[in-house]
Tab-separated table of C-alpha atoms and ligand atoms in Angstrom:
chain	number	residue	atom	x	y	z
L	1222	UNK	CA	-6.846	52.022	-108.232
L	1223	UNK	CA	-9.741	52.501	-110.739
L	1224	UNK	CA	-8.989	52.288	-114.001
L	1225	UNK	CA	-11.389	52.475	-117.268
L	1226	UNK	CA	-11.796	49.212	-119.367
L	1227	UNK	CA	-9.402	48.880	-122.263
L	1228	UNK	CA	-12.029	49.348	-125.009
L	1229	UNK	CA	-10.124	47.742	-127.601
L	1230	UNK	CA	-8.718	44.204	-125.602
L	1231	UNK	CA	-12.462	44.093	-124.507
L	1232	UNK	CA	-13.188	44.711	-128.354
L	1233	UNK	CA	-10.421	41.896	-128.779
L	1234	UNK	CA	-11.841	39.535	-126.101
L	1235	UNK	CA	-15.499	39.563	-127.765
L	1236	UNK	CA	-14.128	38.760	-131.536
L	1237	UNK	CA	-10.833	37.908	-132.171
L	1238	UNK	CA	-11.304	34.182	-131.675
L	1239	UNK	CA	-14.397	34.411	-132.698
L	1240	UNK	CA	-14.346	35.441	-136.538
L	1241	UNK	CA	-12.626	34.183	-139.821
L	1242	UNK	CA	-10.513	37.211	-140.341
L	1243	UNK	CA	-8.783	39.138	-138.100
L	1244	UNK	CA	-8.066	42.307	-140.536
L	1245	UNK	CA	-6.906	44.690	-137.910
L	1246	UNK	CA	-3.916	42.696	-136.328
L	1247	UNK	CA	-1.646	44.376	-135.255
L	1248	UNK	CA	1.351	41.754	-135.264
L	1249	UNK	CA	3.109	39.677	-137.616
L	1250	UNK	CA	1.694	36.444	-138.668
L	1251	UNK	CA	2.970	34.382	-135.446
L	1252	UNK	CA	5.956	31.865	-136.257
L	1253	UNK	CA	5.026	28.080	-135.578
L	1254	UNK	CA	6.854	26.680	-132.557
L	1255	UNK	CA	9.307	24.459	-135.009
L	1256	UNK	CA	9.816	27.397	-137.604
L	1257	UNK	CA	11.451	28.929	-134.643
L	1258	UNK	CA	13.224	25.635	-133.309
L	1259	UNK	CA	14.513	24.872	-136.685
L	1260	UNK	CA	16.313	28.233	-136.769
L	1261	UNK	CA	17.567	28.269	-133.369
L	1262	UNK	CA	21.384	28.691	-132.965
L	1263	UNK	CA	22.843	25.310	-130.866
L	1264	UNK	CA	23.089	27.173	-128.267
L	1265	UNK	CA	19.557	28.296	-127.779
L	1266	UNK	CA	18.639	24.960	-128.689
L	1267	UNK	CA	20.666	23.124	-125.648
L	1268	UNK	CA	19.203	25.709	-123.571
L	1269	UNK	CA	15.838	24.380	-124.739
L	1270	UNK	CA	16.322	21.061	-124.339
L	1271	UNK	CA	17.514	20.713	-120.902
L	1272	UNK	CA	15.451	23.864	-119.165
L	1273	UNK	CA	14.209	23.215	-116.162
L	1274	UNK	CA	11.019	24.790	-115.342
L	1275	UNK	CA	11.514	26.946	-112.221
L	1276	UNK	CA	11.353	30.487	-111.400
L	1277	UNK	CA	13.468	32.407	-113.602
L	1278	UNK	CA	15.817	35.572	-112.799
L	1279	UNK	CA	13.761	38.245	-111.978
L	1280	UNK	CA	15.219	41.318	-114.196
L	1281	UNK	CA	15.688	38.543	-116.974
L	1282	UNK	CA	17.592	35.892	-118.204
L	1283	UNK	CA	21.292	37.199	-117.976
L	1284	UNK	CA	21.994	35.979	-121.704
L	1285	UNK	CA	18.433	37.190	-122.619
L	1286	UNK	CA	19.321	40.732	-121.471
L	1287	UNK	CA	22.541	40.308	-123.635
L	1288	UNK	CA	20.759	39.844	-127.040
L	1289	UNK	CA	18.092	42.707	-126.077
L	1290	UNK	CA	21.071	45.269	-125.803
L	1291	UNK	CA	22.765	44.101	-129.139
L	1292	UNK	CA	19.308	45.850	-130.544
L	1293	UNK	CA	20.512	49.185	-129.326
L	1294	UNK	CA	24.153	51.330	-129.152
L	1295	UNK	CA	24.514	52.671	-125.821
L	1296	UNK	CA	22.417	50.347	-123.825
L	1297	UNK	CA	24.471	47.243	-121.554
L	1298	UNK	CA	22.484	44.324	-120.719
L	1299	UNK	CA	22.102	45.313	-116.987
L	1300	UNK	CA	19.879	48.607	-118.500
L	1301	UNK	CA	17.580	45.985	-119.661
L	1302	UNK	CA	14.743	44.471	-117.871
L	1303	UNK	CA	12.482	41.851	-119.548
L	1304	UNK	CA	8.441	42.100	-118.683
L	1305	UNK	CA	5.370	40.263	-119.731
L	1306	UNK	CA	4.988	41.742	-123.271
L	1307	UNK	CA	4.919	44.929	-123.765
L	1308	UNK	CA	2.241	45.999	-121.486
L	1309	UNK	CA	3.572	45.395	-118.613
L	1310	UNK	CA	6.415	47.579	-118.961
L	1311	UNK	CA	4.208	50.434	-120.143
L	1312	UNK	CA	2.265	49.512	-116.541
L	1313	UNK	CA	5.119	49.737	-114.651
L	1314	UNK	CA	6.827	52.753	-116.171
L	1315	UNK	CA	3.641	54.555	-115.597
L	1316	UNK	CA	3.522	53.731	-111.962
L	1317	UNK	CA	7.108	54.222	-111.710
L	1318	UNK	CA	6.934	57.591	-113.349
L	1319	UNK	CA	4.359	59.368	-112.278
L	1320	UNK	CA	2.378	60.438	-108.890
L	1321	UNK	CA	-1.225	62.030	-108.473
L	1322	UNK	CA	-1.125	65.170	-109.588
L	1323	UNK	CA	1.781	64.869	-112.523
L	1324	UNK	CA	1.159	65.951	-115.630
L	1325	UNK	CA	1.779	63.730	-118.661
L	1326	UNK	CA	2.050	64.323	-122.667
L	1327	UNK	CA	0.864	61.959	-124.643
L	1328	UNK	CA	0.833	61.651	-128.872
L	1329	UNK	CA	-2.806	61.052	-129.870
L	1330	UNK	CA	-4.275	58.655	-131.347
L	1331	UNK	CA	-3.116	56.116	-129.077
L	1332	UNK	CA	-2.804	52.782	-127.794
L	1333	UNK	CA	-5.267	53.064	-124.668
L	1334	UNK	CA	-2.860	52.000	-121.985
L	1335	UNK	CA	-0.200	54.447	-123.127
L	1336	UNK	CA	-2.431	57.565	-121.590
L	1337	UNK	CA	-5.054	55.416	-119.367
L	1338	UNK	CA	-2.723	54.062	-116.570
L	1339	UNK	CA	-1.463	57.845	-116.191
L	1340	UNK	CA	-4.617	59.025	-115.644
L	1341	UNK	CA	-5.730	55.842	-113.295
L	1342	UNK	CA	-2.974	57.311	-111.406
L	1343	UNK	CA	-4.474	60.580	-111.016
L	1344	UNK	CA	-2.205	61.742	-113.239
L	1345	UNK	CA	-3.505	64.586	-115.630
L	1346	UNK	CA	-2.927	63.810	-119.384
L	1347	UNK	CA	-2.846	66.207	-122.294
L	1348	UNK	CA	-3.014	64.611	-125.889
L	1349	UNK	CA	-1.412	65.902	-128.785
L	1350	UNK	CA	-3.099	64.893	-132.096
L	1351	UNK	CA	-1.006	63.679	-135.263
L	1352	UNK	CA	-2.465	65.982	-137.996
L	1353	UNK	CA	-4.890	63.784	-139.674
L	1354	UNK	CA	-3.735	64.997	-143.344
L	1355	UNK	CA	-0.544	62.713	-143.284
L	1356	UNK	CA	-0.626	62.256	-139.816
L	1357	UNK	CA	2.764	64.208	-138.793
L	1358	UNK	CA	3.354	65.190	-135.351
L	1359	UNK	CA	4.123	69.130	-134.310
L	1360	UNK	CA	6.840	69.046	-132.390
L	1361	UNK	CA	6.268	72.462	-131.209
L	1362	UNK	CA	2.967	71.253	-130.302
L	1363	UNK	CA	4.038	69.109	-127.698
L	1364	UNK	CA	7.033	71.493	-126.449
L	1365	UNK	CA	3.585	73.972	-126.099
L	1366	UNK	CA	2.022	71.285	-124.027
L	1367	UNK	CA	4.639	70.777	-120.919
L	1368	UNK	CA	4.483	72.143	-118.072
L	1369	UNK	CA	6.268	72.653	-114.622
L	1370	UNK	CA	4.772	69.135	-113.502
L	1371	UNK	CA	5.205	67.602	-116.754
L	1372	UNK	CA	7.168	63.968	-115.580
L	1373	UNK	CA	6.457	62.311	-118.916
L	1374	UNK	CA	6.201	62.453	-122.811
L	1375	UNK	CA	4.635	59.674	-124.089
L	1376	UNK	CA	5.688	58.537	-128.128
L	1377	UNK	CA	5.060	55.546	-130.263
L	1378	UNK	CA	7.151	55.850	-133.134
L	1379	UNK	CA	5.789	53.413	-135.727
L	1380	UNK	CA	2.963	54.535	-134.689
L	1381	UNK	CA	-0.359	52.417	-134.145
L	1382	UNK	CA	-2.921	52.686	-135.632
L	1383	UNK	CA	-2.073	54.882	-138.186
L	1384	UNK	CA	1.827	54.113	-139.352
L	1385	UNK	CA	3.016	57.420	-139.103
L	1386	UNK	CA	6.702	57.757	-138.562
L	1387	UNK	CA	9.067	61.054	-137.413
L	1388	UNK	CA	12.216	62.054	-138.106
L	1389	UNK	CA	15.556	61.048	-136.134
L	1390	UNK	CA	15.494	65.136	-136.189
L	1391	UNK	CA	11.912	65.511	-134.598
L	1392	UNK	CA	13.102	62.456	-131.653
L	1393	UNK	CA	16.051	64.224	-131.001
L	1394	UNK	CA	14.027	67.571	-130.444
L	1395	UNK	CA	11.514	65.666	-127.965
L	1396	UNK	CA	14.340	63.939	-126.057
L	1397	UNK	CA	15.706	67.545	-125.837
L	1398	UNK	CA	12.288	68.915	-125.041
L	1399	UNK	CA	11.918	66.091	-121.539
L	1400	UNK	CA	15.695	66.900	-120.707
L	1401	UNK	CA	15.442	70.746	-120.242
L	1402	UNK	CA	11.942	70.365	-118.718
L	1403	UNK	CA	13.542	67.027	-116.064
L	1404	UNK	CA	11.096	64.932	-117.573
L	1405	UNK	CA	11.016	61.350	-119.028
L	1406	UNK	CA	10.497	60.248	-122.514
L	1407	UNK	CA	9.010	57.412	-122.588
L	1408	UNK	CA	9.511	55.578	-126.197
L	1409	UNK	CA	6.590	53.006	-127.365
L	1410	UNK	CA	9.474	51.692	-130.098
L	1411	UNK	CA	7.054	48.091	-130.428
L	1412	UNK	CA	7.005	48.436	-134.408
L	1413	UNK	CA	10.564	48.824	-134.792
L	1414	UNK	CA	12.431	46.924	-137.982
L	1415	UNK	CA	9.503	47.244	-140.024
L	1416	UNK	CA	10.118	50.863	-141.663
L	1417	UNK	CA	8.635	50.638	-145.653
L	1418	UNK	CA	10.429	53.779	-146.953
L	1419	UNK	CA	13.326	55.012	-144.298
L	1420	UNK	CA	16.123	54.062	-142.337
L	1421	UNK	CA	15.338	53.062	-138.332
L	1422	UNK	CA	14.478	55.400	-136.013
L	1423	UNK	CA	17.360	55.701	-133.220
L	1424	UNK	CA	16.267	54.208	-130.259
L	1425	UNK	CA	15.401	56.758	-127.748
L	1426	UNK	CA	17.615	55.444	-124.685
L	1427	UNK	CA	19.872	55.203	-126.941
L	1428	UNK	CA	19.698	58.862	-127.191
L	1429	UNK	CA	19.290	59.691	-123.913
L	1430	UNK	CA	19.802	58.683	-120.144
L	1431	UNK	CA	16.288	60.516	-119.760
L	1432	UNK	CA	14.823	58.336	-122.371
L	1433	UNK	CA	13.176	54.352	-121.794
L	1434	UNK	CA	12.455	52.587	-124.809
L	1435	UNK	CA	9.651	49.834	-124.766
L	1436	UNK	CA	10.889	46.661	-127.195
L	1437	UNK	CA	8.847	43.274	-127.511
L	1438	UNK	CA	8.515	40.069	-129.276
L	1439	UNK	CA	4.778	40.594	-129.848
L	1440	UNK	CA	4.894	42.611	-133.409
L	1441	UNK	CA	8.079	42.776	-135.270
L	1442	UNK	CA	9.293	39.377	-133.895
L	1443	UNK	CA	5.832	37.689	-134.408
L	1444	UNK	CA	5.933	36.170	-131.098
L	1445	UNK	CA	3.206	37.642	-129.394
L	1446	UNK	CA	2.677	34.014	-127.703
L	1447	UNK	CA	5.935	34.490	-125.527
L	1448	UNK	CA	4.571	37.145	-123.873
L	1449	UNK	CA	8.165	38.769	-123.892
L	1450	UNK	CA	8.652	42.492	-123.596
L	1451	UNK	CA	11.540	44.661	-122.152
L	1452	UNK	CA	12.326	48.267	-121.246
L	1453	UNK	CA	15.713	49.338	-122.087
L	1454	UNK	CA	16.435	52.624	-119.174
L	1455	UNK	CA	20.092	53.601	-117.951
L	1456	UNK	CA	19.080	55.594	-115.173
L	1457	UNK	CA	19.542	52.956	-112.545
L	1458	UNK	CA	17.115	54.658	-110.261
L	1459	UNK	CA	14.237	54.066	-112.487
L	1460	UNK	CA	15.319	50.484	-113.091
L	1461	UNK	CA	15.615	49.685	-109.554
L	1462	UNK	CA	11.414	51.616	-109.282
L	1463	UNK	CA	10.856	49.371	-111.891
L	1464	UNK	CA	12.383	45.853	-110.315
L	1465	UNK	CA	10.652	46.652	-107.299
L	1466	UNK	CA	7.245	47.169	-108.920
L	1467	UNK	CA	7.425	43.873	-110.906
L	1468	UNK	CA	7.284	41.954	-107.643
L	1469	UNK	CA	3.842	42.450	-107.335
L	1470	UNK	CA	2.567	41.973	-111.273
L	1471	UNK	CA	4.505	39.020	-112.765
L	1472	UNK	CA	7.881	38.635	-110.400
L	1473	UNK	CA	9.857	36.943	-113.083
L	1474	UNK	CA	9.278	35.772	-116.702
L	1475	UNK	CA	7.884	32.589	-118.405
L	1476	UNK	CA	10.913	30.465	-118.651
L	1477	UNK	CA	10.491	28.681	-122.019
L	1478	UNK	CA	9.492	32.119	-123.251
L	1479	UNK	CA	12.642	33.237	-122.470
L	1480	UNK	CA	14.732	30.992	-123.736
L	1481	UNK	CA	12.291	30.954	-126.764
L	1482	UNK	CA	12.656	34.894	-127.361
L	1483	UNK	CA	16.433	34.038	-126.961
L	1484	UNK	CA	16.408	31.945	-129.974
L	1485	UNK	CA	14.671	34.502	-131.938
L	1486	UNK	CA	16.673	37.505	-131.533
L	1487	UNK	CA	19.639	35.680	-132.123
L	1488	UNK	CA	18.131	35.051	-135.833
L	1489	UNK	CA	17.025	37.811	-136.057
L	1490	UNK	CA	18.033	38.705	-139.507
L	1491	UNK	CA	15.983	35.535	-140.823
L	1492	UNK	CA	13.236	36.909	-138.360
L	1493	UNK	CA	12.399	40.161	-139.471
L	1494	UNK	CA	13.373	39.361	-143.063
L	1495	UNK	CA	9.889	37.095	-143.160
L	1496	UNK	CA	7.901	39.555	-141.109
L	1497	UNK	CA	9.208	42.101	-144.044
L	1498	UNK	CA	8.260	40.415	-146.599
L	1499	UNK	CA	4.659	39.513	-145.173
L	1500	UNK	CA	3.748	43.326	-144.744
L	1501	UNK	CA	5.812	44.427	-148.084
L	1502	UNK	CA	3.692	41.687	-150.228
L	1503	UNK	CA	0.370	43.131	-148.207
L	1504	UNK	CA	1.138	46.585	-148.383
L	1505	UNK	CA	1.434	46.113	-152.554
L	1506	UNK	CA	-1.829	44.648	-152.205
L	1507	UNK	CA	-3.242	47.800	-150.114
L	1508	UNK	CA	-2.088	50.221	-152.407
L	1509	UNK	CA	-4.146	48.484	-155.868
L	1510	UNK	CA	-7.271	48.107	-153.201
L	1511	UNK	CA	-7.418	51.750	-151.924
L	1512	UNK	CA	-6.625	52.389	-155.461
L	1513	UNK	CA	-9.576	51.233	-156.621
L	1514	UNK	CA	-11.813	52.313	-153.913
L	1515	UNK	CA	-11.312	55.616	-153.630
L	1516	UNK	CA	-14.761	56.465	-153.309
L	1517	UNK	CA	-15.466	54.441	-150.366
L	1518	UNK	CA	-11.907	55.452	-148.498
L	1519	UNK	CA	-9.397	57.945	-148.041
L	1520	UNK	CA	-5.724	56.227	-146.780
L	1521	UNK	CA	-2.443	57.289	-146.057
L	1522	UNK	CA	0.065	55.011	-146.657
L	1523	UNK	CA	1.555	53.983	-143.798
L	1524	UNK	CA	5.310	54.688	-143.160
L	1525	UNK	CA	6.013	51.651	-140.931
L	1526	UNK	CA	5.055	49.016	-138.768
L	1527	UNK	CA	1.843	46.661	-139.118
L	1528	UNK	CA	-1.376	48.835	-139.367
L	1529	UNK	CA	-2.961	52.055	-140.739
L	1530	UNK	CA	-5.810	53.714	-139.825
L	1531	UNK	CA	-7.497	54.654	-143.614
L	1532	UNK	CA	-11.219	56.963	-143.745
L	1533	UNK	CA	-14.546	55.071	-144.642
L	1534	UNK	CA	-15.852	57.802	-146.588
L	1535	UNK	CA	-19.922	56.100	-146.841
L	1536	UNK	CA	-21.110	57.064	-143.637
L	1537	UNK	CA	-21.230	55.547	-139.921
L	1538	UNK	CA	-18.085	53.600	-139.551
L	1539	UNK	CA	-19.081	51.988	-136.467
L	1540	UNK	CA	-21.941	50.515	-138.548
L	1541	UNK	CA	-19.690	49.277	-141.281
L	1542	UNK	CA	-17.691	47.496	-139.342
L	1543	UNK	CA	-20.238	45.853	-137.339
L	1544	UNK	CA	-21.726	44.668	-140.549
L	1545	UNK	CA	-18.501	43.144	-142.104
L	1546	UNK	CA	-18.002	41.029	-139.000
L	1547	UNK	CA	-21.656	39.800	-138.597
L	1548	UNK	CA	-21.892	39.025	-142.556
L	1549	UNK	CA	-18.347	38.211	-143.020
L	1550	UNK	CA	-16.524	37.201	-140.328
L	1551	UNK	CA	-13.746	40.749	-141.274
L	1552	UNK	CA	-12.894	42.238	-138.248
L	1553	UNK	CA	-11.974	46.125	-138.321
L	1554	UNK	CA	-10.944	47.756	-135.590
L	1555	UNK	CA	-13.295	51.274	-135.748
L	1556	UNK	CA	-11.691	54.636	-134.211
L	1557	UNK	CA	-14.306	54.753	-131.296
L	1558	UNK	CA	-12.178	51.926	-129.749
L	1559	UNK	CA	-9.377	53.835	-129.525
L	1560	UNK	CA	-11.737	56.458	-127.926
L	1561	UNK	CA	-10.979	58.364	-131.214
L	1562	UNK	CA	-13.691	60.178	-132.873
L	1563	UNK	CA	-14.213	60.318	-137.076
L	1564	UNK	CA	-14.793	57.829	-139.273
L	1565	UNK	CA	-11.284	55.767	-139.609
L	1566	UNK	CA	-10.668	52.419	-138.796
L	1567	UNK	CA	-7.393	49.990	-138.100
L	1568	UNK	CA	-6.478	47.918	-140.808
L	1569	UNK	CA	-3.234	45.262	-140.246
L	1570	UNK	CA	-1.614	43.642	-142.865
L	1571	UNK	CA	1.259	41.589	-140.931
L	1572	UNK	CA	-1.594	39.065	-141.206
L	1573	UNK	CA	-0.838	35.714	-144.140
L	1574	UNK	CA	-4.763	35.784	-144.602
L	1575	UNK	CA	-4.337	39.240	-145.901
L	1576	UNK	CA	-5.201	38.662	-148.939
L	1577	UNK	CA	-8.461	36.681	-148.670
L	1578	UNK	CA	-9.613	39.458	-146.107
L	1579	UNK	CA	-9.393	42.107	-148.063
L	1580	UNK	CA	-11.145	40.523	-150.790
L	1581	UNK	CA	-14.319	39.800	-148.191
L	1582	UNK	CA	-14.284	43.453	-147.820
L	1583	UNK	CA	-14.187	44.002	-151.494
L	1584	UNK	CA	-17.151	41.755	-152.174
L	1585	UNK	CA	-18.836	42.920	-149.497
L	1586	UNK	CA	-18.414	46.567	-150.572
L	1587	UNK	CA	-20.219	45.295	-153.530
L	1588	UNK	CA	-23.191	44.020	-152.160
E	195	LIG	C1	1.668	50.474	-129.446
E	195	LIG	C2	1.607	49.256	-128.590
E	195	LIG	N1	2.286	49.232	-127.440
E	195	LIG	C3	2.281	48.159	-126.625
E	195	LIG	C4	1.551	47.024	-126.945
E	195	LIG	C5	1.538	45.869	-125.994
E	195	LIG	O1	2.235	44.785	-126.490
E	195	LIG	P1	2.112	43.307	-125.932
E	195	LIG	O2	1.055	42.658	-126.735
E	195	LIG	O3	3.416	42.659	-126.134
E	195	LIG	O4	1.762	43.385	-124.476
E	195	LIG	C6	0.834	47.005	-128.141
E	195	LIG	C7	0.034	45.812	-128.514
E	195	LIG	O5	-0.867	45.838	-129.318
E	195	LIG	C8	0.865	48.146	-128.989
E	195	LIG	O6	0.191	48.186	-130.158
C-alpha cells in the first residue's frame, strides 16, 4: 500500500511539542489523570485498582461497549467496537469499505485521512466543498456526485477545521441519499456534545443500518491520551470486516485506557460540562478579537466543536504563520496542510492557554 504523508500529523510531529502555544488544537484541554480518578463512579474505580495488565477483549471491554451505546438510541453494545482513537476506525472502515476501483464522496475541507486511505486504496475520491461564505454543505451537491460505484459518503458533522454544522434535515437526506444508491455513510461524529447554538445532531447509525458513526475520547471527552475511539455499525457484516481487520493494526485496546474511558463516560455530564465551558469562555473571547481585527481577518463563527478555520486577509498565510511560530512560539495550523488552497487557517479554542495565545497573536499583529 502507498499512501501520501499526513501533512498535518507531520506538521504536528515538527511543532506541537516544540512551541509555547498550541493555538490550533483541536481537542479539549486534556483532564489530569486524578481530575478523572476523583470523579470516577466506585465502580470504575475498583476496576482501576485491581486491573490486571493483560490483553484485553478484542471488540472491547464488554462494560466499555455498554456505556458507548448509552451515547446513541438504536445502537446495543455488541454494534460497538472500540479502536485506537479515532483513526483507526476511520483506517479500518476505509479498508473495510472500499476496493480498487470504488468510488467515494467525501465533504471538503477535510481531515486528511478521511479521503487519503480511500484513495491509498485505489479508490477514486470526489470532494464536495462546504461553500466558503458560511461554510454550508449542498446536499444536492453530493446526491450530484454518486455514482453506480459510489460505496461511501464520507461526513464530519462538527466539522474540522471550520465548525460548520448541518441540519438533522440535511443528515437525514444523505443517509437517504447512501441507502437508495447501496452505499455507506460513513459519520466522522468526533466533535459531538459541543454544539454552541443548536440541539445535537442525531447520530447517523442511529439513523440508519447503512450508517457507521465514528465516536472518541480524543476531543469532546479531552482524553486524547487514552487513545480510545469506537465505531458504532449494526450491520453485523461490516462489524465482523472490521474485527477481522483489527487483528493486524492494534488486536485489542490499551487496558487502563479502557477502563479509564469507562470512568469518563460514565461522568459524563461533569465531563462535557467543563469541556463546554472551556470553548464557551474562548469562543466569547474570539468573537471581541475578530471583532477588533477585522481588517486583518474574515471569520465565521463556528457552529460547534473545537476549531474554525477564519481568513488572514494581509497576504501569504503560509508566511504568517510561519512567522508567529518562529517569533512567538503560536502555532496555526495554515489551509495548505489540509491540502486546502486560500488563505485560512485552523484556530482551536478547547485549549486553557487560550487566552494568552491569542493575545501573542494580537501583539504580534502589532509589530
Ligand atoms: C475530524 C477528525 N476525525 C478523526 C480524528 C482522529 O482522532 P484521534 O486523535 O482520536 O485518532 C481527528 C483528530 O484530530 C479529527 O479531527
Amino acid at each position: 500500500m502507498r499512501i501520501a504523508d499526513f501533512t498535518l500529523e507531520r506538521y504536528f510531529a515538527r511543532w506541537e511539542f516544540a512551541v509555547r502555544h498550541v493555538l490550533c488544537a483541536s481537542d479539549v484541554e486534556p483532564l489530569a489523570m486524578h481530575e478523572l480518578l476523583d470523579i470516577a463512579d466506585d465502580d470504575s474505580r475498583a476496576r482501576w485498582d485491581s486491573l490486571r495488565l493483560g490483553y484485553t477483549e478484542s471488540l472491547g471491554l464488554p462494560v466499555l461497549r455498554e456505556a458507548i451505546a448509552g451515547l446513541y438510541k438504536a445502537v446495543s453494545p455488541e454494534d460497538v467496537i472500540t479502536f485506537a482513537g479515532g483513526e483507526e476506525g476511520v483506517f479500518l472502515a476505509m479498508h473495510a469499505l472500499l476496493e480498487p476501483g470504488d468510488h467515494a464522496v467525501v465533504v471538503w475541507p477535510s481531515y486528511q485521512s478521511l479521503h487519503e486511505v480511500a484513495r491509498s486504496i485505489g479508490a477514486e475520491v470526489t470532494l464536495v466543498a462546504l461553500n466558503p461564505r458560511d461554510w454550508s454543505l449542498d446536499v444536492d451537491a453530493a446526491a450530484a456526485a454518486m455514482r453506480p460505484n459510489t460505496r461511501v459518503i464520507v461526513i464530519n458533522f462538527p466539522h474540522s477545521p471550520t465548525g460548520a454544522q448541518i441540519s438533522p434535515e440535511q443528515l437525514a437526506r444523505l443517509v437517504g441519499i447512501a441507502e437508495l444508491h447501496g452505499a455507506w455513510l460513513f459519520s466522522d461524529e468526533v466533535y459531538r456534545y459541543l454544539e454552541h447554538d443548536g440541539p445535537t445532531l442525531p447520530a447517523a447509525a442511529d439513523l440508519s443500518e447503512r450508517a457507521l458513526s465514528l465516536g472518541l475520547m480524543s476531543k469532546s471527552f479531552a482524553l486524547a491520551g487514552l487513545r480510545i475511539g469506537w465505531l458504532a455499525v449494526r450491520d453485523a457484516a461490516l462489524r465482523a470486516r472490521l474485527a477481522a481487520l483489527k487483528d493486524y493494526t492494534t488486536i485489542c485496546n490499551s487496558a487502563p485506557s479502557e477502563i479509564l474511558a469507562l470512568a469518563a463516560l460514565r461522568a459524563r455530564e461533569r465531563v462535557l460540562a467543563r469541556s463546554r465551558a472551556i470553548v464557551r469562555e474562548n469562543l466569547e473571547l474570539l468573537d471581541g478579537f475578530f471583532a477588533r481585527h477585522q481588517d486583518r481577518f474574515s471569520w465565521v463563527r463556528p457552529r460547534a466543536g473545537t476549531v474554525c478555520f477564519p481568513r488572514y486577509l494581509g497576504g501569504d498565510v503560509d508566511a504568517f504563520c510561519a512567522s508567529l511560530v518562529e517569533e512567538r512560539g503560536v502555532l496555526l495550523l495554515p489551509a495548505s496542510q489540509f491540502g486546502a488552497s486560500g488563505d485560512h487557517f485552523r484556530l482551536g479554542y478547547g485549549r486553557r492557554d487560550m487566552p494568552v495565545a491569542l493575545e501573542e497573536l494580537a501583539s504580534f499583529l502589532t509589530r
